[in-house]
Amino acid sequence: MCGIIGIIDLSGDVSERLFKGLKLLEYRGYDSAGMAVIDDNRLHVVKDRGRIDEIHEKYDFLTLKGNIGIAHTRWATHGAPDKVNAHPHIDCMGSIAVVHNGIIENFMDLKTELMEQGHRFRSRTDTEVIAHLFEEYLKNEADVETAFVKTLRKLDGAYALAVLTVKEPQKIFCARVDSPLVLGVEGEKVYCSSDIPSLLPFTNKIVPLEDGEYAVLTPGNIMIKRISDGSPVRRAFKELDMGIDEAKKDGYPHYMLKEIYEQPYSIRYALGIQRNYLELMADFIDRSSRLYIVAAGTSYHAGVVGSYIFSRLARIPGLPVIASEFVSRYGDSISVEDSILAISQSGETRDVLWAVEQAKIRGATILAVVNVLASTLTRISRIYLHQQSGPEIGVAATKTYTGQLAVLYKIGFTLARKRGKLGQDEMDRFVDELNKVPEVVEILLKRCDHDMRKLANEIKDSKYVIFLGRGVNTATAYEGRLKLMEISYIPSLAYPAGENKHGPISLIERGIPVIGLVQDDETKKLMISNLHEVRSRGAKTYVISSIDDNDIREVSDVLIKVPQVSAIFTPIVYAIPLQLLAYYTSVLRGLDPDKPRNLAKSVTVI
Ligand code: M6R
């Protein structure tokens, strides 16, 4: 996730406003930043690695003169966080500048073609292809807007873009596909930005750009059209009545809810992970004798799901281990033949780092899935995959959990292909379905919000809550329990439903809520009979499932029906209602879900 902003202001230099807006976007990424303005028909660019203030101190953004400009704050995806990879990116002639948030999935193919046509690339980013592609189209196309649209139509992936060209020095061209972009106007001044808060110091007249649209900004005017057919879009500006703090949450009352609702995007970003890194990671896993999946808290639950995925898809056993237990349990048996797959959102969890350091001393290969780039874990691992969920501010992990799962599916499929463990048809069907998961999540969010609010109201005063799952959703039960417990403080239990009869069933009494997760696989029948066991002893059963048949209905006091997906993908889909349940329960109990007591976002102590 990155932040972009563009401004046209004929009454003065834009650099001061760009700088102010950029600072408000810094939460979206902060490993490098840059600004480009057009002055006297020439582009002037300042960029470097580091935080915005550090770069400002070094170069002083305000020395840039000009009435039109764009700026960027980066959270690296393709290419290390250094000066050459910082945005804006320019074409060969230095006459086009591009800032971008998102991932261009086909950039390698485009780059190869453009290099064959003689374009010289400076960076390792996916973004730079946009500048060169636009340059290429402008060679034969007199109309700049047409060249811009042709450029957009060649791009696959997600993007929010703002582009300057000296050919039309009073225009900003921008576009959006699966990455946010809003437009603003204030008299003759016009704006585009990744979010509303960064525009609120200047204007409250805002209009969102929707997916599949582009806009041409000129002084005092904004024209919106569809990318696919160039048809014009008429959309009225809204006059917003909200402060920056409220707007930072995109109008949501808490970061947690905002982050839950970001999942269609964040999962898509995670699925866009670069193939070459996946291949490398899969090579290491494939070569090792044993694979340990090491993590803490929510990331451990992702690891448990990962162990099912690797076994089901690639026939590879991966042993999930809670990081703080790893050294005492396996320290003595780790060897040079083993790989550790560490999963950590922050990349700074001390328990995880300790386990990894100890395994490294014993010669094991360290692999990682992380969200925070340049974190300690990225530095000590041999290969890491960046899940690209963007900063998560709520203490409870939500979008980063489903992002981790998305990356684990990608690793699973890469391993399966390498080891020839899935038939081509099955592979194609699964991969196709995985790519549709972001859409499913979008539908699900709309569908289940109301139900989960209602359910929260029913359980909010419960003495305790029990979560049951089997197979791939055992971990979803653990995760549902952790979410509810950490932000609502209601004691909660979760265990594989088969364990019920070995003890926990004694806790069942009249009215105790049991949340059951049922997927359509070999565990379905057993899970249903476990739900019968608790229901016949007085528990109230709330069942989350994509199955809707008589067996399920018979065992559910309340059935929360979610969209149909193959059983293997249900951990993503079933986690989302549980996140909403925890959120609404916390709010109904008068608590702040973003800041649960005694907890920190990143736990850097042992
Ligand atoms: O940054 P990490 O993923 O390593 O953090 C691990 C846990 O501290 C974390 O997942 C924690 O359990 C969550 N905040 C729970 O929502």
Coordinates of C-alpha atoms and ligand atoms in Angstrom, one line a residue:
M1 CA 0.0 0.0 0.0
C2 CA 1.3 3.5 -0.9
G3 CA -0.2 7.0 -0.8
I4 CA -0.5 9.2 -3.8
I5 CA -1.6 12.8 -4.2
G6 CA -1.9 15.3 -7.1
I7 CA -2.8 19.0 -7.1
I8 CA -3.3 21.8 -9.6
D9 CA -3.4 25.3 -8.2
L10 CA -2.8 28.1 -10.6
S11 CA -2.7 30.7 -7.8
G12 CA 0.7 29.4 -6.4
D13 CA 3.2 26.7 -6.0
V14 CA 1.7 23.3 -5.2
S15 CA 4.7 21.8 -3.3
E16 CA 3.5 23.1 0.1
R17 CA 0.1 21.5 -0.2
L18 CA 1.5 18.3 -1.7
F19 CA 3.9 18.1 1.3
K20 CA 1.1 18.6 3.8
G21 CA -1.2 16.0 2.0
L22 CA 1.7 13.6 1.7
K23 CA 2.3 13.8 5.5
L24 CA -1.3 12.8 6.1
L25 CA -0.8 9.8 3.7
E26 CA 2.4 8.6 5.5
Y27 CA 0.4 5.9 7.4
R28 CA 0.0 4.1 4.1
G29 CA 3.8 3.6 3.7
Y30 CA 7.0 5.3 4.7
D31 CA 10.0 3.7 3.2
S32 CA 10.6 6.3 0.6
A33 CA 8.8 9.3 -0.9
G34 CA 9.0 11.8 -3.8
M35 CA 7.4 14.7 -5.6
A36 CA 7.3 15.9 -9.2
V37 CA 6.1 19.3 -10.5
I38 CA 6.0 20.9 -13.9
D39 CA 7.5 24.3 -14.1
D40 CA 8.4 26.2 -17.2
N41 CA 7.3 23.1 -19.3
R42 CA 9.9 20.9 -17.5
L43 CA 9.5 18.2 -15.0
H44 CA 11.3 18.5 -11.7
V45 CA 11.6 15.5 -9.4
V46 CA 12.8 15.1 -5.9
K47 CA 12.8 11.6 -4.3
D48 CA 14.7 9.4 -2.0
R49 CA 14.5 6.6 0.5
G50 CA 13.5 7.3 4.1
R51 CA 10.6 9.0 5.8
I52 CA 9.0 12.1 4.3
D53 CA 10.5 14.4 6.9
E54 CA 14.0 13.0 6.4
I55 CA 13.8 13.5 2.7
H56 CA 12.4 17.0 3.2
E57 CA 15.2 17.9 5.5
K58 CA 17.7 16.7 2.9
Y59 CA 16.2 18.4 -0.2
D60 CA 13.4 20.7 1.0
F61 CA 10.4 19.8 -1.1
L62 CA 9.2 23.4 -0.9
T63 CA 12.0 24.6 -3.2
L64 CA 10.0 22.9 -6.0
K65 CA 8.2 25.6 -7.9
G66 CA 5.2 25.0 -10.2
N67 CA 1.3 25.0 -10.2
I68 CA 0.9 21.3 -10.9
G69 CA 2.4 18.4 -9.2
I70 CA 2.1 14.8 -7.9
A71 CA 3.7 13.1 -4.9
H72 CA 4.0 9.6 -3.4
T73 CA 4.8 7.9 -0.1
R74 CA 5.9 4.3 -0.6
W75 CA 5.4 0.9 1.0
A76 CA 7.6 -1.1 -1.3
T77 CA 6.2 -4.1 -3.2
H78 CA 8.5 -4.5 -6.2
G79 CA 12.0 -3.4 -5.8
A80 CA 13.9 -2.5 -2.6
P81 CA 13.0 0.6 -0.7
D82 CA 15.8 2.8 -2.2
K83 CA 16.1 6.1 -4.1
V84 CA 15.9 4.6 -7.6
N85 CA 12.8 2.6 -6.8
A86 CA 11.1 5.6 -5.1
H87 CA 8.2 7.3 -7.0
P88 CA 7.6 9.4 -9.1
H89 CA 8.9 7.3 -12.0
I90 CA 9.7 8.9 -15.3
D91 CA 10.0 7.9 -19.0
C92 CA 13.2 7.9 -21.1
M93 CA 12.9 11.6 -22.0
G94 CA 12.0 12.8 -18.5
S95 CA 8.8 14.3 -19.8
I96 CA 6.3 12.0 -18.0
A97 CA 6.0 11.3 -14.3
V98 CA 3.9 8.6 -12.6
V99 CA 2.9 7.9 -9.1
H100 CA 1.2 4.6 -8.4
N101 CA -0.4 2.6 -5.6
G102 CA -1.1 -1.0 -6.4
I103 CA 0.5 -3.8 -8.4
I104 CA 0.9 -4.2 -12.1
E105 CA 0.7 -7.9 -12.5
N106 CA 1.9 -8.1 -16.2
F107 CA 4.8 -5.6 -15.7
M108 CA 7.5 -8.2 -16.6
D109 CA 5.9 -8.9 -20.0
L110 CA 5.4 -5.2 -20.7
K111 CA 8.9 -4.4 -19.6
T112 CA 10.4 -7.0 -21.9
E113 CA 8.5 -5.6 -24.8
L114 CA 9.4 -2.0 -24.0
M115 CA 13.0 -2.8 -23.6
E116 CA 13.0 -4.5 -27.0
Q117 CA 11.6 -1.2 -28.4
G118 CA 14.6 0.6 -26.9
H119 CA 13.2 1.9 -23.6
R120 CA 15.8 2.3 -20.8
F121 CA 14.6 1.3 -17.3
R122 CA 16.1 2.7 -14.2
S123 CA 14.2 0.9 -11.4
R124 CA 13.1 -2.6 -10.5
T125 CA 9.5 -1.4 -9.9
D126 CA 6.3 -2.5 -11.7
T127 CA 5.3 1.2 -11.9
E128 CA 8.0 2.4 -14.2
V129 CA 6.5 0.4 -17.1
I130 CA 3.5 2.8 -17.0
A131 CA 5.7 5.9 -17.8
H132 CA 7.4 4.1 -20.7
L133 CA 4.2 2.6 -22.1
F134 CA 2.6 6.1 -22.1
E135 CA 5.7 7.5 -23.7
E136 CA 5.5 4.8 -26.4
Y137 CA 1.8 5.5 -27.2
L138 CA 2.5 9.2 -27.3
K139 CA 5.0 8.7 -30.1
N140 CA 2.2 7.8 -32.5
E141 CA -0.8 9.4 -30.9
A142 CA -1.4 13.1 -31.0
D143 CA -4.2 13.1 -28.5
V144 CA -2.7 12.7 -25.0
E145 CA -5.9 11.4 -23.4
T146 CA -6.2 8.7 -26.0
A147 CA -2.6 7.6 -25.4
F148 CA -3.3 7.5 -21.6
V149 CA -6.3 5.3 -22.1
K150 CA -4.4 3.0 -24.4
T151 CA -1.8 2.7 -21.7
L152 CA -4.4 1.9 -19.0
R153 CA -6.0 -0.8 -21.2
K154 CA -2.6 -2.7 -21.4
L155 CA -2.3 -2.9 -17.6
D156 CA -3.4 -5.9 -15.6
G157 CA -3.6 -5.7 -11.9
A158 CA -4.6 -3.1 -9.3
Y159 CA -3.8 0.6 -9.5
A160 CA -4.5 4.1 -8.5
L161 CA -2.4 6.4 -10.7
A162 CA -1.6 10.1 -11.1
V163 CA 0.4 11.1 -14.1
L164 CA 1.9 14.3 -15.4
T165 CA 3.2 15.0 -18.9
V166 CA 4.9 18.1 -20.2
K167 CA 2.8 17.7 -23.4
E168 CA -0.3 18.9 -21.5
P169 CA 1.3 20.7 -18.6
Q170 CA -2.0 21.9 -17.0
K171 CA -3.5 18.4 -16.7
I172 CA -3.3 15.5 -14.2
F173 CA -4.4 12.2 -15.6
C174 CA -5.5 9.7 -13.0
A175 CA -7.2 6.3 -12.9
R176 CA -8.4 3.6 -10.6
V177 CA -8.7 -0.2 -10.6
D178 CA -9.0 -1.9 -7.3
S179 CA -7.0 0.7 -5.4
P180 CA -8.6 3.7 -3.8
L181 CA -8.6 7.2 -5.3
V182 CA -10.7 10.3 -4.5
L183 CA -11.0 13.6 -6.2
G184 CA -11.5 17.0 -4.7
V185 CA -12.2 20.6 -5.9
E186 CA -11.9 24.0 -4.2
G187 CA -12.7 26.8 -6.7
E188 CA -10.0 26.5 -9.4
K189 CA -7.9 24.1 -7.4
V190 CA -8.3 20.4 -8.1
Y191 CA -7.0 17.4 -6.2
C192 CA -6.7 13.6 -6.4
S193 CA -5.5 11.4 -3.5
S194 CA -5.5 7.9 -2.0
D195 CA -7.8 9.1 0.8
I196 CA -10.1 11.8 2.0
P197 CA -8.2 12.9 5.1
S198 CA -5.2 14.1 3.1
L199 CA -7.6 16.5 1.2
L200 CA -9.6 17.8 4.1
P201 CA -7.1 20.6 5.0
F202 CA -7.8 22.0 1.5
T203 CA -11.4 21.0 0.6
N204 CA -14.4 19.1 1.8
K205 CA -15.9 18.9 -1.7
I206 CA -15.1 15.3 -2.6
V207 CA -16.0 12.8 -5.3
P208 CA -14.7 9.2 -5.3
L209 CA -13.4 7.7 -8.5
E210 CA -14.8 4.2 -8.9
D211 CA -13.1 1.1 -10.2
G212 CA -12.6 1.1 -13.9
E213 CA -12.7 4.9 -14.2
Y214 CA -10.1 7.5 -15.2
A215 CA -10.2 11.2 -14.7
V216 CA -8.6 14.2 -16.3
L217 CA -8.0 17.1 -13.9
T218 CA -7.7 20.7 -15.2
P219 CA -7.9 23.9 -13.3
G220 CA -11.4 24.1 -11.8
N221 CA -12.6 21.0 -13.7
I222 CA -12.7 17.3 -13.4
M223 CA -13.8 15.0 -16.2
I224 CA -14.5 11.3 -15.4
K225 CA -14.8 8.5 -18.0
R226 CA -14.9 4.7 -18.1
I227 CA -11.6 3.1 -19.0
S228 CA -13.3 0.3 -21.0
D229 CA -15.2 2.4 -23.5
G230 CA -14.4 6.1 -22.8
S231 CA -18.0 6.8 -21.9
P232 CA -18.4 9.9 -19.6
V233 CA -19.5 9.5 -16.0
R234 CA -21.5 12.1 -14.2
R235 CA -21.1 12.1 -10.5
A236 CA -21.9 14.9 -8.1
F237 CA -19.5 16.2 -5.5
K238 CA -20.3 15.6 -1.8
E239 CA -19.7 18.2 0.8
L240 CA -18.3 16.2 3.7
D241 CA -18.9 17.2 7.2
M242 CA -16.2 15.4 9.1
G243 CA -12.9 16.0 10.8
I244 CA -9.5 14.5 9.8
D245 CA -9.6 11.9 12.6
E246 CA -13.0 10.6 11.5
A247 CA -11.9 10.7 7.9
K248 CA -8.7 8.8 8.6
K249 CA -11.0 5.9 9.4
D250 CA -12.7 6.4 6.1
G251 CA -15.9 7.3 8.0
Y252 CA -15.8 4.0 9.9
P253 CA -16.0 4.4 13.7
H254 CA -12.9 2.3 14.3
Y255 CA -9.8 1.2 12.4
M256 CA -10.7 -2.4 13.0
L257 CA -14.0 -2.1 11.1
K258 CA -12.2 -0.2 8.3
E259 CA -9.6 -2.9 8.1
I260 CA -12.2 -5.6 8.0
Y261 CA -13.8 -3.8 5.1
E262 CA -10.5 -3.4 3.3
Q263 CA -10.2 -7.2 2.8
P264 CA -11.4 -7.4 -0.7
Y265 CA -8.4 -5.2 -1.6
S266 CA -5.8 -6.6 0.7
I267 CA -6.5 -10.2 -0.3
R268 CA -6.2 -9.2 -3.9
Y269 CA -2.9 -7.5 -3.2
A270 CA -1.6 -10.6 -1.4
L271 CA -2.6 -12.8 -4.3
G272 CA -0.7 -10.6 -6.6
I273 CA 2.6 -11.7 -5.0
Q274 CA 5.5 -12.0 -7.5
R275 CA 5.9 -15.5 -9.0
N276 CA 9.7 -15.6 -9.0
Y277 CA 9.8 -15.1 -5.2
L278 CA 7.1 -17.8 -4.8
E279 CA 9.1 -20.2 -6.9
L280 CA 12.2 -19.5 -4.8
M281 CA 10.4 -20.1 -1.6
A282 CA 8.8 -23.3 -2.9
D283 CA 12.3 -24.5 -4.0
F284 CA 13.6 -24.2 -0.5
I285 CA 10.5 -25.9 1.1
D286 CA 10.7 -28.7 -1.5
R287 CA 14.3 -29.3 -0.8
S288 CA 14.1 -29.4 3.0
S289 CA 13.6 -32.6 5.1
R290 CA 11.2 -30.9 7.6
L291 CA 9.2 -27.8 7.5
Y292 CA 8.3 -26.0 10.7
I293 CA 5.8 -23.2 10.6
V294 CA 6.6 -20.8 13.4
A295 CA 4.4 -17.9 14.5
A296 CA 2.5 -16.3 17.4
G297 CA -1.2 -15.4 18.0
T298 CA -3.2 -14.8 14.9
S299 CA -0.2 -15.5 12.7
Y300 CA 0.1 -19.0 14.3
H301 CA -3.5 -19.6 13.3
A302 CA -2.6 -18.7 9.7
G303 CA 0.3 -21.2 10.1
V304 CA -2.1 -24.0 11.2
V305 CA -4.3 -23.3 8.1
G306 CA -1.1 -23.4 6.1
S307 CA -0.2 -26.8 7.3
Y308 CA -3.6 -28.2 6.0
I309 CA -3.1 -26.3 2.7
F310 CA 0.5 -27.7 2.1
S311 CA -0.6 -31.2 2.9
R312 CA -3.8 -31.1 0.9
L313 CA -2.3 -29.4 -2.2
A314 CA 1.3 -30.5 -2.2
R315 CA 1.5 -33.5 0.1
I316 CA 4.0 -31.7 2.2
P317 CA 3.8 -32.0 6.0
G318 CA 4.4 -28.6 7.7
L319 CA 4.5 -28.6 11.5
P320 CA 2.9 -25.5 13.0
V321 CA 4.6 -24.5 16.2
I322 CA 3.8 -21.6 18.6
A323 CA 7.0 -19.5 18.5
S324 CA 7.6 -19.3 22.2
E325 CA 7.5 -23.1 22.5
F326 CA 9.7 -23.8 19.4
V327 CA 13.2 -23.8 21.0
S328 CA 12.3 -25.9 24.0
R329 CA 10.3 -28.4 21.9
Y330 CA 12.4 -28.7 18.7
G331 CA 15.6 -26.8 19.4
D332 CA 17.7 -29.9 19.9
S333 CA 16.4 -31.7 16.8
I334 CA 16.8 -28.8 14.3
S335 CA 19.4 -29.3 11.6
V336 CA 20.8 -27.9 8.4
E337 CA 18.2 -29.9 6.4
D338 CA 15.2 -28.1 7.9
S339 CA 13.3 -25.0 6.9
I340 CA 11.5 -22.7 9.2
L341 CA 8.6 -20.7 7.7
A342 CA 8.1 -17.8 10.1
I343 CA 4.8 -15.9 9.7
S344 CA 4.6 -12.5 11.3
Q345 CA 2.7 -9.4 10.4
S346 CA 5.1 -7.0 12.1
G347 CA 8.2 -9.0 11.6
E348 CA 9.2 -7.8 15.0
T349 CA 7.5 -10.3 17.4
R350 CA 10.3 -11.2 19.8
D351 CA 9.1 -14.8 20.3
V352 CA 9.3 -15.4 16.6
L353 CA 12.7 -13.7 16.2
W354 CA 14.1 -15.8 19.0
A355 CA 12.9 -19.0 17.5
V356 CA 14.2 -18.0 14.1
E357 CA 17.6 -16.9 15.4
Q358 CA 18.0 -20.2 17.3
A359 CA 17.1 -22.3 14.2
K360 CA 19.5 -20.2 12.1
I361 CA 22.3 -20.9 14.5
R362 CA 21.6 -24.6 14.0
G363 CA 21.8 -24.2 10.2
A364 CA 18.1 -24.2 9.2
T365 CA 16.9 -22.2 6.3
I366 CA 14.7 -19.2 7.3
L367 CA 11.8 -18.3 5.2
A368 CA 9.2 -15.8 6.1
V369 CA 5.8 -14.2 5.3
V370 CA 5.7 -10.6 6.6
N371 CA 3.7 -7.5 6.2
V372 CA 6.1 -4.9 7.4
L373 CA 9.0 -4.4 5.1
A374 CA 12.5 -3.7 6.4
S375 CA 11.4 -5.4 9.7
T376 CA 13.9 -7.5 11.5
L377 CA 12.4 -10.7 10.2
T378 CA 12.9 -9.6 6.6
R379 CA 16.6 -9.0 7.3
I380 CA 17.3 -12.4 8.9
S381 CA 15.4 -14.6 6.5
R382 CA 16.8 -16.1 3.4
I383 CA 13.7 -15.4 1.4
Y384 CA 10.6 -13.5 2.5
L385 CA 7.2 -13.0 0.9
H386 CA 5.6 -9.6 1.4
Q387 CA 1.9 -10.0 1.9
Q388 CA 1.2 -6.3 1.0
S389 CA -1.8 -5.8 3.3
G390 CA -0.7 -2.2 4.1
P391 CA -0.4 -0.8 7.7
E392 CA -2.9 -2.4 10.2
I393 CA -3.6 0.0 13.0
G394 CA -6.2 -1.9 15.0
V395 CA -4.5 -4.1 17.5
A396 CA -6.6 -7.1 16.5
A397 CA -5.2 -8.6 13.3
T398 CA -7.9 -8.9 10.6
K399 CA -6.9 -8.0 7.1
T400 CA -3.4 -9.2 7.8
Y401 CA -4.7 -12.6 8.8
T402 CA -6.6 -13.2 5.5
G403 CA -3.6 -11.7 3.7
Q404 CA -1.3 -14.3 5.3
L405 CA -3.8 -17.0 4.2
A406 CA -3.8 -15.8 0.7
V407 CA 0.0 -16.0 0.5
L408 CA -0.1 -19.5 2.0
Y409 CA -2.5 -20.6 -0.7
K410 CA -0.1 -19.2 -3.3
I411 CA 2.8 -21.1 -1.8
G412 CA 0.7 -24.2 -1.6
F413 CA -0.2 -24.0 -5.3
T414 CA 3.3 -23.3 -6.3
L415 CA 4.5 -26.3 -4.4
A416 CA 1.7 -28.5 -5.8
R417 CA 2.7 -27.5 -9.4
K418 CA 6.4 -28.1 -8.7
R419 CA 5.7 -31.6 -7.2
G420 CA 3.0 -32.5 -9.7
K421 CA 0.6 -33.3 -6.9
L422 CA -2.6 -31.9 -8.4
G423 CA -4.1 -32.7 -11.8
Q424 CA -4.1 -29.8 -14.2
D425 CA -7.9 -29.6 -14.2
E426 CA -8.2 -29.5 -10.5
M427 CA -5.3 -27.0 -10.3
D428 CA -7.0 -24.7 -12.9
R429 CA -10.3 -24.9 -11.1
F430 CA -8.7 -24.1 -7.7
V431 CA -6.6 -21.2 -9.0
D432 CA -9.5 -19.7 -10.7
E433 CA -11.6 -20.0 -7.6
L434 CA -8.8 -18.5 -5.4
N435 CA -8.6 -15.4 -7.7
K436 CA -12.3 -14.9 -7.2
V437 CA -12.1 -15.0 -3.4
P438 CA -11.7 -11.1 -3.1
E439 CA -15.1 -10.8 -4.9
V440 CA -16.6 -13.4 -2.6
V441 CA -15.4 -11.5 0.4
E442 CA -16.9 -8.3 -0.9
I443 CA -20.3 -10.0 -1.3
L444 CA -20.0 -11.6 2.1
L445 CA -19.2 -8.4 3.9
K446 CA -22.4 -6.8 2.5
R447 CA -24.4 -9.9 3.4
C448 CA -23.3 -10.8 6.9
D449 CA -22.7 -7.4 8.6
H450 CA -26.3 -7.1 9.8
D451 CA -26.4 -10.8 11.0
M452 CA -23.2 -10.5 12.9
R453 CA -24.4 -7.3 14.6
K454 CA -27.6 -9.2 15.7
L455 CA -25.6 -12.2 16.8
A456 CA -23.2 -9.9 18.8
N457 CA -26.3 -8.6 20.6
E458 CA -27.2 -12.2 21.6
I459 CA -23.8 -13.2 22.9
K460 CA -22.6 -9.9 24.5
D461 CA -23.5 -10.9 28.0
S462 CA -22.6 -14.6 27.8
K463 CA -20.5 -16.2 30.6
Y464 CA -18.3 -17.7 27.9
V465 CA -18.5 -18.7 24.3
I466 CA -17.3 -21.9 22.6
F467 CA -15.9 -22.2 19.0
L468 CA -15.8 -25.6 17.3
G469 CA -14.2 -26.5 14.0
R470 CA -12.7 -29.5 12.3
G471 CA -10.0 -30.0 9.7
V472 CA -9.0 -26.8 7.9
N473 CA -11.4 -24.8 10.1
T474 CA -9.9 -25.9 13.4
A475 CA -7.7 -22.9 13.1
T476 CA -10.6 -20.6 12.1
A477 CA -12.2 -21.6 15.4
Y478 CA -9.0 -20.7 17.3
E479 CA -8.9 -17.4 15.5
G480 CA -12.6 -16.6 16.2
R481 CA -12.0 -17.3 19.8
L482 CA -8.9 -15.1 20.0
K483 CA -10.6 -12.2 18.2
L484 CA -13.7 -12.3 20.5
M485 CA -11.7 -12.8 23.7
E486 CA -9.0 -10.1 23.1
I487 CA -11.4 -7.2 22.3
S488 CA -14.6 -8.1 24.2
Y489 CA -13.0 -9.8 27.2
I490 CA -15.6 -12.6 27.1
P491 CA -13.8 -15.8 28.1
S492 CA -13.8 -18.1 25.0
L493 CA -12.7 -21.6 24.2
A494 CA -11.9 -23.3 20.9
Y495 CA -10.8 -26.8 20.1
P496 CA -11.1 -29.3 17.3
A497 CA -14.6 -30.6 17.7
G498 CA -13.4 -34.2 18.0
E499 CA -11.9 -33.2 21.4
N500 CA -15.3 -32.3 22.8
K501 CA -15.9 -35.8 24.2
H502 CA -12.5 -35.8 25.9
G503 CA -13.4 -33.2 28.4
P504 CA -14.7 -29.8 27.2
I505 CA -18.3 -31.1 26.8
S506 CA -18.7 -30.9 30.6
L507 CA -18.8 -27.1 30.2
I508 CA -21.9 -27.2 28.1
E509 CA -24.9 -25.9 29.9
R510 CA -28.3 -24.3 28.9
G511 CA -27.9 -21.3 26.7
I512 CA -24.1 -21.4 26.2
P513 CA -23.4 -20.1 22.7
V514 CA -21.5 -22.6 20.6
I515 CA -20.2 -21.2 17.3
G516 CA -19.7 -24.1 14.8
L517 CA -17.9 -23.9 11.5
V518 CA -18.9 -26.6 8.9
Q519 CA -17.3 -27.0 5.5
D520 CA -18.3 -29.4 2.8
D521 CA -15.6 -32.0 3.1
E522 CA -14.9 -35.3 4.9
T523 CA -15.4 -33.6 8.3
K524 CA -19.0 -32.4 7.6
K525 CA -20.8 -35.4 9.1
L526 CA -18.6 -35.6 12.2
M527 CA -19.0 -31.9 12.7
I528 CA -22.8 -32.1 12.5
S529 CA -22.8 -34.9 15.1
N530 CA -20.6 -32.8 17.4
L531 CA -23.1 -30.0 17.1
H532 CA -25.9 -32.4 17.9
E533 CA -24.0 -33.4 21.0
V534 CA -23.8 -29.9 22.4
R535 CA -27.3 -28.9 21.3
S536 CA -28.9 -31.8 23.0
R537 CA -27.2 -30.6 26.2
G538 CA -28.7 -27.2 26.0
A539 CA -26.1 -25.2 24.0
K540 CA -27.4 -22.6 21.6
T541 CA -25.7 -23.3 18.2
Y542 CA -24.7 -20.6 15.8
V543 CA -23.4 -22.3 12.6
I544 CA -21.3 -20.6 10.0
S545 CA -21.4 -22.5 6.7
S546 CA -21.6 -22.3 3.0
I547 CA -23.8 -25.4 3.1
D548 CA -27.5 -25.0 3.3
D549 CA -29.2 -28.4 3.6
N550 CA -31.5 -30.1 6.0
D551 CA -28.7 -31.7 8.1
I552 CA -27.2 -28.3 8.8
R553 CA -30.5 -26.5 9.4
E554 CA -31.5 -29.2 11.8
V555 CA -28.5 -28.7 14.0
S556 CA -28.4 -24.8 13.9
D557 CA -30.4 -22.6 16.2
V558 CA -29.1 -19.8 13.9
L559 CA -27.5 -20.5 10.5
I560 CA -25.2 -17.9 9.1
K561 CA -25.0 -18.8 5.5
V562 CA -21.9 -17.6 3.6
P563 CA -21.2 -17.8 -0.1
Q564 CA -20.3 -21.1 -1.6
V565 CA -16.5 -21.8 -1.9
S566 CA -14.5 -25.1 -2.0
A567 CA -13.8 -26.3 1.5
I568 CA -10.1 -25.5 1.2
F569 CA -10.9 -21.8 0.9
T570 CA -13.4 -21.6 3.7
P571 CA -10.8 -20.4 6.3
I572 CA -10.7 -17.0 4.6
V573 CA -14.5 -16.8 4.1
Y574 CA -15.4 -18.1 7.6
A575 CA -13.0 -15.8 9.4
I576 CA -14.8 -12.7 8.2
P577 CA -18.1 -13.1 10.0
L578 CA -16.1 -14.0 13.1
Q579 CA -14.1 -10.8 12.9
L580 CA -17.3 -8.8 12.6
L581 CA -18.8 -10.7 15.5
A582 CA -15.8 -9.8 17.8
Y583 CA -15.9 -6.2 16.6
Y584 CA -19.7 -5.7 17.3
T585 CA -19.6 -7.5 20.6
S586 CA -16.7 -5.3 21.8
V587 CA -18.6 -2.2 20.7
L588 CA -21.9 -3.3 22.3
R589 CA -20.0 -3.9 25.6
G590 CA -18.8 -0.3 25.4
L591 CA -15.2 -1.1 24.7
D592 CA -12.6 0.3 22.2
P593 CA -11.9 -2.6 19.8
D594 CA -8.9 -0.7 18.4
K595 CA -7.1 -0.6 21.8
P596 CA -7.8 -3.7 23.9
R597 CA -6.3 -3.5 27.4
N598 CA -2.9 -4.9 28.1
L599 CA -2.1 -5.6 24.5
A600 CA 0.2 -4.0 21.9
K601 CA 0.2 -4.3 18.2
S602 CA 3.7 -5.7 18.1
V603 CA 5.0 -7.7 21.1
T604 CA 8.7 -7.1 21.3
V605 CA 9.3 -8.8 24.6
I606 CA 9.8 -12.5 25.4
Ligands
M6R1 O1 3.2 -9.3 14.2 P1 2.9 -10.7 14.5 O2 2.0 -11.3 13.4 O3 4.1 -11.6 14.7 O4 2.0 -10.7 15.8 C1 1.7 -11.9 16.4 C2 0.6 -11.7 17.5 O5 1.1 -10.9 18.5 C3 -0.6 -11.1 16.8 O6 -1.1 -11.9 15.8 C4 -1.8 -11.0 17.8 O7 -2.1 -12.3 18.3 C5 -2.9 -10.3 17.2 N1 -2.8 -8.9 17.4 C6 -4.2 -10.8 17.6 O8 -5.3 -10.1 16.9

